[in-house]
């Protein structure tokens, strides 16, 4: 009931909010799985897994945010229709990258979507051509001669203005996945 009350409070103030996306709760779920209860569990973006019944209830009466995924689970983009990154795609981008992708930077706030192949040069506004950069590193790329190469879902390479390589790996694993894959990171249970 407390969650329902919170959702109602957020909904009632959303219309007057200058940033209506602020009160959006995004649930990732495979459409087929939602109907059959088979497959990966629904999950709140950057949050816990949900039971299929809870996801279906939330889908009944909500501001529906459709996040279409391809067969590999990757969200689709908007291609060449616009240079601007829509809110739903920016959420997916932040969910994947978690922070600025520049090596050594962990900034999560004041980040921007960056087209690896600039839109003006034919680059699509798709997840496969976007990565998150903080304001400082975004400025380095656009104004100081740094370049980005690679596939953002895998490894990307940053090139200094002199052409030398500063490499980075794929986006980091989310905390709950790291805990599942590397059990030693999980907090030990009290006995």
PDB file of N, CA and C in Angstrom, residues 33-129:
ATOM      1  N   UNK A  33       7.257 -12.776 -22.200  1.00  0.00           N
ATOM      2  CA  UNK A  33       7.385 -13.274 -20.829  1.00  0.00           C
ATOM      3  C   UNK A  33       6.258 -12.764 -19.952  1.00  0.00           C
ATOM      4  N   UNK A  34       5.815 -11.545 -20.206  1.00  0.00           N
ATOM      5  CA  UNK A  34       4.734 -10.973 -19.411  1.00  0.00           C
ATOM      6  C   UNK A  34       3.457 -11.781 -19.578  1.00  0.00           C
ATOM      7  N   UNK A  35       3.244 -12.316 -20.763  1.00  0.00           N
ATOM      8  CA  UNK A  35       2.042 -13.105 -21.028  1.00  0.00           C
ATOM      9  C   UNK A  35       2.158 -14.542 -20.532  1.00  0.00           C
ATOM     10  N   UNK A  36       3.368 -15.088 -20.507  1.00  0.00           N
ATOM     11  CA  UNK A  36       3.526 -16.523 -20.221  1.00  0.00           C
ATOM     12  C   UNK A  36       4.163 -16.854 -18.879  1.00  0.00           C
ATOM     13  N   UNK A  37       4.673 -15.853 -18.167  1.00  0.00           N
ATOM     14  CA  UNK A  37       5.414 -16.083 -16.915  1.00  0.00           C
ATOM     15  C   UNK A  37       6.682 -16.892 -17.137  1.00  0.00           C
ATOM     16  N   UNK A  38       7.171 -16.965 -18.358  1.00  0.00           N
ATOM     17  CA  UNK A  38       8.399 -17.694 -18.662  1.00  0.00           C
ATOM     18  C   UNK A  38       9.438 -16.697 -19.147  1.00  0.00           C
ATOM     19  N   UNK A  39      10.684 -16.975 -18.870  1.00  0.00           N
ATOM     20  CA  UNK A  39      11.754 -16.084 -19.306  1.00  0.00           C
ATOM     21  C   UNK A  39      12.262 -15.250 -18.155  1.00  0.00           C
ATOM     22  N   UNK A  40      13.057 -14.244 -18.484  1.00  0.00           N
ATOM     23  CA  UNK A  40      13.652 -13.436 -17.419  1.00  0.00           C
ATOM     24  C   UNK A  40      12.589 -12.652 -16.657  1.00  0.00           C
ATOM     25  N   UNK A  41      12.791 -12.513 -15.362  1.00  0.00           N
ATOM     26  CA  UNK A  41      11.854 -11.763 -14.535  1.00  0.00           C
ATOM     27  C   UNK A  41      11.853 -10.289 -14.924  1.00  0.00           C
ATOM     28  N   UNK A  42      10.701  -9.645 -14.813  1.00  0.00           N
ATOM     29  CA  UNK A  42      10.665  -8.198 -14.990  1.00  0.00           C
ATOM     30  C   UNK A  42      11.553  -7.548 -13.926  1.00  0.00           C
ATOM     31  N   UNK A  43      12.093  -6.382 -14.240  1.00  0.00           N
ATOM     32  CA  UNK A  43      12.910  -5.690 -13.248  1.00  0.00           C
ATOM     33  C   UNK A  43      12.682  -4.196 -13.336  1.00  0.00           C
ATOM     34  N   UNK A  44      12.727  -3.551 -12.186  1.00  0.00           N
ATOM     35  CA  UNK A  44      12.689  -2.097 -12.144  1.00  0.00           C
ATOM     36  C   UNK A  44      14.066  -1.616 -12.564  1.00  0.00           C
ATOM     37  N   UNK A  45      14.095  -0.601 -13.426  1.00  0.00           N
ATOM     38  CA  UNK A  45      15.393  -0.096 -13.876  1.00  0.00           C
ATOM     39  C   UNK A  45      16.212   0.323 -12.671  1.00  0.00           C
ATOM     40  N   UNK A  46      17.439  -0.172 -12.610  1.00  0.00           N
ATOM     41  CA  UNK A  46      18.364   0.088 -11.507  1.00  0.00           C
ATOM     42  C   UNK A  46      17.796  -0.376 -10.173  1.00  0.00           C
ATOM     43  N   UNK A  47      16.916  -1.367 -10.207  1.00  0.00           N
ATOM     44  CA  UNK A  47      16.304  -1.838  -8.974  1.00  0.00           C
ATOM     45  C   UNK A  47      16.103  -3.337  -8.984  1.00  0.00           C
ATOM     46  N   UNK A  48      15.222  -3.799  -8.119  1.00  0.00           N
ATOM     47  CA  UNK A  48      15.044  -5.244  -7.944  1.00  0.00           C
ATOM     48  C   UNK A  48      14.190  -5.878  -9.044  1.00  0.00           C
ATOM     49  N   UNK A  49      14.247  -7.203  -9.090  1.00  0.00           N
ATOM     50  CA  UNK A  49      13.353  -7.969  -9.958  1.00  0.00           C
ATOM     51  C   UNK A  49      11.950  -7.918  -9.379  1.00  0.00           C
ATOM     52  N   UNK A  50      10.968  -8.101 -10.243  1.00  0.00           N
ATOM     53  CA  UNK A  50       9.566  -8.119  -9.830  1.00  0.00           C
ATOM     54  C   UNK A  50       8.950  -9.450 -10.226  1.00  0.00           C
ATOM     55  N   UNK A  51       7.893  -9.818  -9.549  1.00  0.00           N
ATOM     56  CA  UNK A  51       7.107 -10.976  -9.955  1.00  0.00           C
ATOM     57  C   UNK A  51       6.273 -10.549 -11.165  1.00  0.00           C
ATOM     58  N   UNK A  52       5.982 -11.484 -12.057  1.00  0.00           N
ATOM     59  CA  UNK A  52       5.200 -11.171 -13.260  1.00  0.00           C
ATOM     60  C   UNK A  52       3.842 -10.567 -12.902  1.00  0.00           C
ATOM     61  N   UNK A  53       3.209 -11.041 -11.822  1.00  0.00           N
ATOM     62  CA  UNK A  53       1.910 -10.503 -11.416  1.00  0.00           C
ATOM     63  C   UNK A  53       2.005  -9.014 -11.081  1.00  0.00           C
ATOM     64  N   UNK A  54       3.083  -8.621 -10.422  1.00  0.00           N
ATOM     65  CA  UNK A  54       3.268  -7.214 -10.062  1.00  0.00           C
ATOM     66  C   UNK A  54       3.464  -6.379 -11.326  1.00  0.00           C
ATOM     67  N   UNK A  55       4.266  -6.878 -12.258  1.00  0.00           N
ATOM     68  CA  UNK A  55       4.492  -6.147 -13.511  1.00  0.00           C
ATOM     69  C   UNK A  55       3.192  -5.990 -14.295  1.00  0.00           C
ATOM     70  N   UNK A  56       2.365  -7.039 -14.326  1.00  0.00           N
ATOM     71  CA  UNK A  56       1.079  -6.942 -15.034  1.00  0.00           C
ATOM     72  C   UNK A  56       0.166  -5.930 -14.356  1.00  0.00           C
ATOM     73  N   UNK A  57       0.155  -5.904 -13.023  1.00  0.00           N
ATOM     74  CA  UNK A  57      -0.682  -4.944 -12.303  1.00  0.00           C
ATOM     75  C   UNK A  57      -0.227  -3.522 -12.610  1.00  0.00           C
ATOM     76  N   UNK A  58       1.079  -3.301 -12.606  1.00  0.00           N
ATOM     77  CA  UNK A  58       1.589  -1.967 -12.908  1.00  0.00           C
ATOM     78  C   UNK A  58       1.237  -1.543 -14.329  1.00  0.00           C
ATOM     79  N   UNK A  59       1.177  -2.503 -15.253  1.00  0.00           N
ATOM     80  CA  UNK A  59       0.865  -2.195 -16.648  1.00  0.00           C
ATOM     81  C   UNK A  59      -0.615  -1.885 -16.859  1.00  0.00           C
ATOM     82  N   UNK A  60      -1.478  -2.258 -15.906  1.00  0.00           N
ATOM     83  CA  UNK A  60      -2.919  -2.040 -16.056  1.00  0.00           C
ATOM     84  C   UNK A  60      -3.290  -0.564 -16.090  1.00  0.00           C
ATOM     85  N   UNK A  61      -2.780   0.198 -15.159  1.00  0.00           N
ATOM     86  CA  UNK A  61      -3.222   1.571 -14.993  1.00  0.00           C
ATOM     87  C   UNK A  61      -2.001   2.438 -14.710  1.00  0.00           C
ATOM     88  N   UNK A  62      -1.304   2.776 -15.760  1.00  0.00           N
ATOM     89  CA  UNK A  62      -0.072   3.534 -15.566  1.00  0.00           C
ATOM     90  C   UNK A  62       0.178   4.425 -16.767  1.00  0.00           C
ATOM     91  N   UNK A  63       1.117   5.304 -16.617  1.00  0.00           N
ATOM     92  CA  UNK A  63       1.653   6.010 -17.764  1.00  0.00           C
ATOM     93  C   UNK A  63       2.608   5.018 -18.389  1.00  0.00           C
ATOM     94  N   UNK A  64       2.212   4.424 -19.473  1.00  0.00           N
ATOM     95  CA  UNK A  64       2.982   3.336 -20.058  1.00  0.00           C
ATOM     96  C   UNK A  64       4.166   3.882 -20.837  1.00  0.00           C
ATOM     97  N   UNK A  65       5.328   3.408 -20.493  1.00  0.00           N
ATOM     98  CA  UNK A  65       6.547   3.746 -21.226  1.00  0.00           C
ATOM     99  C   UNK A  65       6.976   2.485 -21.948  1.00  0.00           C
ATOM    100  N   UNK A  66       6.782   2.457 -23.251  1.00  0.00           N
ATOM    101  CA  UNK A  66       7.139   1.276 -24.025  1.00  0.00           C
ATOM    102  C   UNK A  66       8.629   1.330 -24.330  1.00  0.00           C
ATOM    103  N   UNK A  67       9.313   0.280 -23.955  1.00  0.00           N
ATOM    104  CA  UNK A  67      10.727   0.139 -24.277  1.00  0.00           C
ATOM    105  C   UNK A  67      10.838  -1.122 -25.114  1.00  0.00           C
ATOM    106  N   UNK A  68      10.926  -0.953 -26.421  1.00  0.00           N
ATOM    107  CA  UNK A  68      11.003  -2.098 -27.324  1.00  0.00           C
ATOM    108  C   UNK A  68      12.430  -2.619 -27.360  1.00  0.00           C
ATOM    109  N   UNK A  69      12.558  -3.944 -27.259  1.00  0.00           N
ATOM    110  CA  UNK A  69      13.862  -4.591 -27.286  1.00  0.00           C
ATOM    111  C   UNK A  69      13.948  -5.491 -28.511  1.00  0.00           C
ATOM    112  N   UNK A  70      15.152  -5.627 -29.074  1.00  0.00           N
ATOM    113  CA  UNK A  70      15.330  -6.567 -30.179  1.00  0.00           C
ATOM    114  C   UNK A  70      15.480  -7.982 -29.631  1.00  0.00           C
ATOM    115  N   UNK A  71      15.741  -8.952 -30.498  1.00  0.00           N
ATOM    116  CA  UNK A  71      15.822 -10.356 -30.083  1.00  0.00           C
ATOM    117  C   UNK A  71      16.943 -10.603 -29.082  1.00  0.00           C
ATOM    118  N   UNK A  72      17.956  -9.746 -29.071  1.00  0.00           N
ATOM    119  CA  UNK A  72      19.067  -9.895 -28.132  1.00  0.00           C
ATOM    120  C   UNK A  72      18.859  -9.109 -26.847  1.00  0.00           C
ATOM    121  N   UNK A  73      17.704  -8.469 -26.707  1.00  0.00           N
ATOM    122  CA  UNK A  73      17.411  -7.713 -25.502  1.00  0.00           C
ATOM    123  C   UNK A  73      17.873  -6.267 -25.546  1.00  0.00           C
ATOM    124  N   UNK A  74      18.414  -5.828 -26.667  1.00  0.00           N
ATOM    125  CA  UNK A  74      18.892  -4.447 -26.776  1.00  0.00           C
ATOM    126  C   UNK A  74      17.740  -3.528 -27.167  1.00  0.00           C
ATOM    127  N   UNK A  75      17.575  -2.405 -26.459  1.00  0.00           N
ATOM    128  CA  UNK A  75      16.531  -1.459 -26.836  1.00  0.00           C
ATOM    129  C   UNK A  75      16.830  -0.872 -28.209  1.00  0.00           C
ATOM    130  N   UNK A  76      15.767  -0.591 -28.935  1.00  0.00           N
ATOM    131  CA  UNK A  76      15.922  -0.012 -30.263  1.00  0.00           C
ATOM    132  C   UNK A  76      16.016   1.502 -30.160  1.00  0.00           C
ATOM    133  N   UNK A  77      16.563   2.149 -31.165  1.00  0.00           N
ATOM    134  CA  UNK A  77      16.713   3.595 -31.164  1.00  0.00           C
ATOM    135  C   UNK A  77      15.749   4.252 -32.122  1.00  0.00           C
ATOM    136  N   UNK A  78      16.070   5.484 -32.518  1.00  0.00           N
ATOM    137  CA  UNK A  78      15.207   6.232 -33.417  1.00  0.00           C
ATOM    138  C   UNK A  78      15.864   6.483 -34.763  1.00  0.00           C
ATOM    139  N   UNK A  79      17.042   5.906 -35.004  1.00  0.00           N
ATOM    140  CA  UNK A  79      17.704   5.998 -36.300  1.00  0.00           C
ATOM    141  C   UNK A  79      18.079   7.414 -36.677  1.00  0.00           C
ATOM    142  N   UNK A  80      17.765   7.771 -37.914  1.00  0.00           N
ATOM    143  CA  UNK A  80      18.138   9.083 -38.438  1.00  0.00           C
ATOM    144  C   UNK A  80      16.989  10.084 -38.353  1.00  0.00           C
ATOM    145  N   UNK A  81      15.883   9.722 -37.700  1.00  0.00           N
ATOM    146  CA  UNK A  81      14.738  10.635 -37.673  1.00  0.00           C
ATOM    147  C   UNK A  81      15.028  11.900 -36.878  1.00  0.00           C
ATOM    148  N   UNK A  82      15.878  11.816 -35.867  1.00  0.00           N
ATOM    149  CA  UNK A  82      16.190  12.998 -35.059  1.00  0.00           C
ATOM    150  C   UNK A  82      17.560  12.854 -34.423  1.00  0.00           C
ATOM    151  N   UNK A  83      18.205  13.977 -34.210  1.00  0.00           N
ATOM    152  CA  UNK A  83      19.494  14.012 -33.525  1.00  0.00           C
ATOM    153  C   UNK A  83      19.292  13.919 -32.019  1.00  0.00           C
ATOM    154  N   UNK A  84      18.190  14.469 -31.546  1.00  0.00           N
ATOM    155  CA  UNK A  84      17.918  14.484 -30.109  1.00  0.00           C
ATOM    156  C   UNK A  84      17.632  13.079 -29.600  1.00  0.00           C
ATOM    157  N   UNK A  85      18.164  12.782 -28.432  1.00  0.00           N
ATOM    158  CA  UNK A  85      17.958  11.477 -27.810  1.00  0.00           C
ATOM    159  C   UNK A  85      16.682  11.559 -26.974  1.00  0.00           C
ATOM    160  N   UNK A  86      15.637  10.781 -27.321  1.00  0.00           N
ATOM    161  CA  UNK A  86      14.398  10.832 -26.535  1.00  0.00           C
ATOM    162  C   UNK A  86      14.632  10.335 -25.105  1.00  0.00           C
ATOM    163  N   UNK A  87      13.753  10.765 -24.199  1.00  0.00           N
ATOM    164  CA  UNK A  87      13.904  10.409 -22.780  1.00  0.00           C
ATOM    165  C   UNK A  87      14.013   8.909 -22.566  1.00  0.00           C
ATOM    166  N   UNK A  88      13.181   8.127 -23.268  1.00  0.00           N
ATOM    167  CA  UNK A  88      13.202   6.676 -23.044  1.00  0.00           C
ATOM    168  C   UNK A  88      14.539   6.084 -23.459  1.00  0.00           C
ATOM    169  N   UNK A  89      15.143   6.606 -24.529  1.00  0.00           N
ATOM    170  CA  UNK A  89      16.427   6.086 -24.990  1.00  0.00           C
ATOM    171  C   UNK A  89      17.556   6.546 -24.064  1.00  0.00           C
ATOM    172  N   UNK A  90      17.464   7.772 -23.563  1.00  0.00           N
ATOM    173  CA  UNK A  90      18.464   8.254 -22.608  1.00  0.00           C
ATOM    174  C   UNK A  90      18.448   7.403 -21.338  1.00  0.00           C
ATOM    175  N   UNK A  91      17.241   7.011 -20.897  1.00  0.00           N
ATOM    176  CA  UNK A  91      17.157   6.124 -19.723  1.00  0.00           C
ATOM    177  C   UNK A  91      17.851   4.798 -20.004  1.00  0.00           C
ATOM    178  N   UNK A  92      17.638   4.242 -21.201  1.00  0.00           N
ATOM    179  CA  UNK A  92      18.290   2.977 -21.562  1.00  0.00           C
ATOM    180  C   UNK A  92      19.806   3.142 -21.601  1.00  0.00           C
ATOM    181  N   UNK A  93      20.244   4.246 -22.142  1.00  0.00           N
ATOM    182  CA  UNK A  93      21.669   4.533 -22.243  1.00  0.00           C
ATOM    183  C   UNK A  93      22.302   4.635 -20.853  1.00  0.00           C
ATOM    184  N   UNK A  94      21.661   5.375 -19.963  1.00  0.00           N
ATOM    185  CA  UNK A  94      22.184   5.506 -18.594  1.00  0.00           C
ATOM    186  C   UNK A  94      22.135   4.171 -17.861  1.00  0.00           C
ATOM    187  N   UNK A  95      21.117   3.381 -18.140  1.00  0.00           N
ATOM    188  CA  UNK A  95      20.998   2.055 -17.524  1.00  0.00           C
ATOM    189  C   UNK A  95      22.155   1.170 -17.968  1.00  0.00           C
ATOM    190  N   UNK A  96      22.508   1.219 -19.244  1.00  0.00           N
ATOM    191  CA  UNK A  96      23.602   0.392 -19.760  1.00  0.00           C
ATOM    192  C   UNK A  96      24.957   0.890 -19.264  1.00  0.00           C
ATOM    193  N   UNK A  97      25.213   2.179 -19.406  1.00  0.00           N
ATOM    194  CA  UNK A  97      26.549   2.707 -19.116  1.00  0.00           C
ATOM    195  C   UNK A  97      26.776   3.005 -17.638  1.00  0.00           C
ATOM    196  N   UNK A  98      25.757   3.352 -16.911  1.00  0.00           N
ATOM    197  CA  UNK A  98      25.778   3.634 -15.482  1.00  0.00           C
ATOM    198  C   UNK A  98      26.519   4.909 -15.099  1.00  0.00           C
ATOM    199  N   UNK A  99      27.533   5.304 -15.867  1.00  0.00           N
ATOM    200  CA  UNK A  99      28.328   6.495 -15.557  1.00  0.00           C
ATOM    201  C   UNK A  99      29.069   6.905 -16.823  1.00  0.00           C
ATOM    202  N   UNK A 100      29.780   8.011 -16.742  1.00  0.00           N
ATOM    203  CA  UNK A 100      30.613   8.467 -17.858  1.00  0.00           C
ATOM    204  C   UNK A 100      31.536   7.334 -18.282  1.00  0.00           C
ATOM    205  N   UNK A 101      31.614   7.073 -19.586  1.00  0.00           N
ATOM    206  CA  UNK A 101      32.411   5.955 -20.101  1.00  0.00           C
ATOM    207  C   UNK A 101      33.888   6.292 -20.269  1.00  0.00           C
ATOM    208  N   UNK A 102      34.279   7.533 -20.046  1.00  0.00           N
ATOM    209  CA  UNK A 102      35.689   7.884 -20.174  1.00  0.00           C
ATOM    210  C   UNK A 102      36.475   7.128 -19.104  1.00  0.00           C
ATOM    211  N   UNK A 103      37.606   6.527 -19.476  1.00  0.00           N
ATOM    212  CA  UNK A 103      38.374   5.723 -18.515  1.00  0.00           C
ATOM    213  C   UNK A 103      38.702   6.499 -17.238  1.00  0.00           C
ATOM    214  N   UNK A 104      38.377   5.877 -16.114  1.00  0.00           N
ATOM    215  CA  UNK A 104      38.679   6.470 -14.817  1.00  0.00           C
ATOM    216  C   UNK A 104      37.622   7.409 -14.286  1.00  0.00           C
ATOM    217  N   UNK A 105      36.620   7.745 -15.078  1.00  0.00           N
ATOM    218  CA  UNK A 105      35.570   8.668 -14.630  1.00  0.00           C
ATOM    219  C   UNK A 105      34.358   7.861 -14.181  1.00  0.00           C
ATOM    220  N   UNK A 106      33.815   8.210 -13.039  1.00  0.00           N
ATOM    221  CA  UNK A 106      32.637   7.495 -12.538  1.00  0.00           C
ATOM    222  C   UNK A 106      31.461   8.444 -12.322  1.00  0.00           C
ATOM    223  N   UNK A 107      31.503   9.606 -12.940  1.00  0.00           N
ATOM    224  CA  UNK A 107      30.450  10.601 -12.759  1.00  0.00           C
ATOM    225  C   UNK A 107      29.128  10.079 -13.315  1.00  0.00           C
ATOM    226  N   UNK A 108      28.082  10.153 -12.500  1.00  0.00           N
ATOM    227  CA  UNK A 108      26.756   9.693 -12.902  1.00  0.00           C
ATOM    228  C   UNK A 108      25.791  10.849 -13.134  1.00  0.00           C
ATOM    229  N   UNK A 109      26.093  11.999 -12.580  1.00  0.00           N
ATOM    230  CA  UNK A 109      25.226  13.162 -12.755  1.00  0.00           C
ATOM    231  C   UNK A 109      25.852  14.104 -13.766  1.00  0.00           C
ATOM    232  N   UNK A 110      25.013  14.925 -14.363  1.00  0.00           N
ATOM    233  CA  UNK A 110      25.453  15.887 -15.366  1.00  0.00           C
ATOM    234  C   UNK A 110      26.179  15.170 -16.501  1.00  0.00           C
ATOM    235  N   UNK A 111      25.521  14.122 -16.991  1.00  0.00           N
ATOM    236  CA  UNK A 111      26.064  13.356 -18.111  1.00  0.00           C
ATOM    237  C   UNK A 111      25.220  13.616 -19.358  1.00  0.00           C
ATOM    238  N   UNK A 112      25.835  13.359 -20.513  1.00  0.00           N
ATOM    239  CA  UNK A 112      25.198  13.625 -21.800  1.00  0.00           C
ATOM    240  C   UNK A 112      25.299  12.399 -22.691  1.00  0.00           C
ATOM    241  N   UNK A 113      24.326  12.257 -23.577  1.00  0.00           N
ATOM    242  CA  UNK A 113      24.405  11.224 -24.612  1.00  0.00           C
ATOM    243  C   UNK A 113      25.320  11.748 -25.706  1.00  0.00           C
ATOM    244  N   UNK A 114      26.285  10.935 -26.103  1.00  0.00           N
ATOM    245  CA  UNK A 114      27.227  11.324 -27.157  1.00  0.00           C
ATOM    246  C   UNK A 114      27.106  10.359 -28.326  1.00  0.00           C
ATOM    247  N   UNK A 115      26.918  10.901 -29.535  1.00  0.00           N
ATOM    248  CA  UNK A 115      26.919  10.092 -30.757  1.00  0.00           C
ATOM    249  C   UNK A 115      28.364   9.747 -31.098  1.00  0.00           C
ATOM    250  N   UNK A 116      28.704   8.466 -31.200  1.00  0.00           N
ATOM    251  CA  UNK A 116      30.063   8.078 -31.588  1.00  0.00           C
ATOM    252  C   UNK A 116      30.326   8.551 -33.013  1.00  0.00           C
ATOM    253  N   UNK A 117      29.423   8.216 -33.933  1.00  0.00           N
ATOM    254  CA  UNK A 117      29.462   8.813 -35.269  1.00  0.00           C
ATOM    255  C   UNK A 117      28.435   9.941 -35.217  1.00  0.00           C
ATOM    256  N   UNK A 118      28.914  11.172 -35.299  1.00  0.00           N
ATOM    257  CA  UNK A 118      28.047  12.333 -35.127  1.00  0.00           C
ATOM    258  C   UNK A 118      26.861  12.265 -36.079  1.00  0.00           C
ATOM    259  N   UNK A 119      25.707  12.728 -35.601  1.00  0.00           N
ATOM    260  CA  UNK A 119      24.480  12.689 -36.381  1.00  0.00           C
ATOM    261  C   UNK A 119      24.651  13.440 -37.701  1.00  0.00           C
ATOM    262  N   UNK A 120      25.345  14.570 -37.670  1.00  0.00           N
ATOM    263  CA  UNK A 120      25.548  15.364 -38.885  1.00  0.00           C
ATOM    264  C   UNK A 120      26.396  14.626 -39.917  1.00  0.00           C
ATOM    265  N   UNK A 121      27.130  13.612 -39.475  1.00  0.00           N
ATOM    266  CA  UNK A 121      27.964  12.818 -40.387  1.00  0.00           C
ATOM    267  C   UNK A 121      27.333  11.464 -40.690  1.00  0.00           C
ATOM    268  N   UNK A 122      26.024  11.349 -40.470  1.00  0.00           N
ATOM    269  CA  UNK A 122      25.306  10.131 -40.824  1.00  0.00           C
ATOM    270  C   UNK A 122      25.095   9.145 -39.696  1.00  0.00           C
ATOM    271  N   UNK A 123      25.519   9.478 -38.487  1.00  0.00           N
ATOM    272  CA  UNK A 123      25.354   8.567 -37.353  1.00  0.00           C
ATOM    273  C   UNK A 123      23.922   8.533 -36.859  1.00  0.00           C
ATOM    274  N   UNK A 124      23.397   7.343 -36.563  1.00  0.00           N
ATOM    275  CA  UNK A 124      22.024   7.237 -36.074  1.00  0.00           C
ATOM    276  C   UNK A 124      21.915   7.553 -34.582  1.00  0.00           C
ATOM    277  N   UNK A 125      20.725   7.916 -34.170  1.00  0.00           N
ATOM    278  CA  UNK A 125      20.430   8.111 -32.754  1.00  0.00           C
ATOM    279  C   UNK A 125      19.903   6.783 -32.221  1.00  0.00           C
ATOM    280  N   UNK A 126      20.803   5.819 -32.139  1.00  0.00           N
ATOM    281  CA  UNK A 126      20.504   4.462 -31.677  1.00  0.00           C
ATOM    282  C   UNK A 126      21.453   4.107 -30.546  1.00  0.00           C
ATOM    283  N   UNK A 127      21.035   3.196 -29.700  1.00  0.00           N
ATOM    284  CA  UNK A 127      21.859   2.780 -28.569  1.00  0.00           C
ATOM    285  C   UNK A 127      23.234   2.302 -29.021  1.00  0.00           C
ATOM    286  N   UNK A 128      23.306   1.678 -30.190  1.00  0.00           N
ATOM    287  CA  UNK A 128      24.586   1.176 -30.700  1.00  0.00           C
ATOM    288  C   UNK A 128      25.534   2.283 -31.149  1.00  0.00           C
ATOM    289  N   UNK A 129      25.067   3.527 -31.185  1.00  0.00           N
ATOM    290  CA  UNK A 129      25.919   4.644 -31.596  1.00  0.00           C
ATOM    291  C   UNK A 129      26.022   5.702 -30.501  1.00  0.00           C
TER     292      UNK A 129
END
